[in-house]
XYZ file of C-alpha atoms in Angstrom:
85
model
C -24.857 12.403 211.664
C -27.837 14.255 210.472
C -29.315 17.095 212.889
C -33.198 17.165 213.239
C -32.904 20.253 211.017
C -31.448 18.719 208.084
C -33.629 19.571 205.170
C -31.660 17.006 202.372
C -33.784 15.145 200.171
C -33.634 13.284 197.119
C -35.645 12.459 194.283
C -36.824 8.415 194.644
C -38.459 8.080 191.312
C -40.137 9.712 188.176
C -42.146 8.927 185.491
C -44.727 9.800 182.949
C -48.740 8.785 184.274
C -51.194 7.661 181.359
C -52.541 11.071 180.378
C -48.971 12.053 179.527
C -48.168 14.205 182.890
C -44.772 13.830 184.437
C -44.123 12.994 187.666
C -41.379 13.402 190.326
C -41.501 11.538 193.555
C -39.094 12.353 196.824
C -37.729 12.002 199.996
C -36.516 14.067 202.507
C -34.182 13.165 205.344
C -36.296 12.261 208.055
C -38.352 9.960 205.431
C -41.459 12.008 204.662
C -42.590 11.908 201.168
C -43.583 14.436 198.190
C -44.280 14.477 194.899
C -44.827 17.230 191.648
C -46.637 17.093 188.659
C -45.912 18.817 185.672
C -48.846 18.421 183.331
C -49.496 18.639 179.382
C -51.941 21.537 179.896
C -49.543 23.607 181.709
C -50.697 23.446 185.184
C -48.030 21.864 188.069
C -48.724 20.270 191.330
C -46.644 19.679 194.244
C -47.177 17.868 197.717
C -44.654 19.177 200.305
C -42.934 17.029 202.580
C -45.276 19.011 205.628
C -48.294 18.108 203.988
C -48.647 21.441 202.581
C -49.941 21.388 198.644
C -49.462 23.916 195.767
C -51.395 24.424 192.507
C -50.367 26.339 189.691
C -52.786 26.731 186.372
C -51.946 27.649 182.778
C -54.030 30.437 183.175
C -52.057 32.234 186.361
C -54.453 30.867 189.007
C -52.831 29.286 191.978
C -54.082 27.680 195.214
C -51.992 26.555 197.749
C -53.144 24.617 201.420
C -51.187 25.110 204.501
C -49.998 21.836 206.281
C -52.912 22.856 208.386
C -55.668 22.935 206.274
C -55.772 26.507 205.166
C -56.231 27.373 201.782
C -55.193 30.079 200.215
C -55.664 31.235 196.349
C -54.655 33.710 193.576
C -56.624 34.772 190.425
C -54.796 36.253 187.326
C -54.989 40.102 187.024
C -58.430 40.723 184.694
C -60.145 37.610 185.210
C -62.931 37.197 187.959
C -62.226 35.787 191.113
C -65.913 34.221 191.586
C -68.243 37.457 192.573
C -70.440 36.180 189.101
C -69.362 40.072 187.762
């Protein structure tokens, strides 16, 4: 008998999307759904079974948003984070 904590899942299905990115679907026990991408140029995405999301870039930028809505983000050492300097 599984226990409201039981964090099991399994992958459900995988695949390769017409711009030649992979992708991994899954399932955890209580039936909510994720998925990753792991793309040509480098970059990965991955949608939590919470909702939550992560980004990662080539470059070393990442950007991840909470289950909640809150974003948060990451810019490689050296590079500008936006100020226009």
């Amino acid at each position: 008998m599984s226990s409201s904590n039981d964090n099991s899942w399994s992958y459900t299905g995988r695949g390769t999307n017409t711009h030649g990115n992979d992708w991994y679907s899954r399932q955890d026990s209580q039936g909510n759904q994720g998925y990753d991408y792991e793309n040509r140029n480098g970059s990965s995405y991955s949608r939590n079974f919470d909702g939550s999301t992560q980004y990662n870039a080539a470059n070393g930028y990442s950007r991840s948003t909470s289950a909640d809505g809150q974003v948060s983000e990451s810019f490689p050492s050296g590079k500008a984070s936006g100020n226009g300097k």
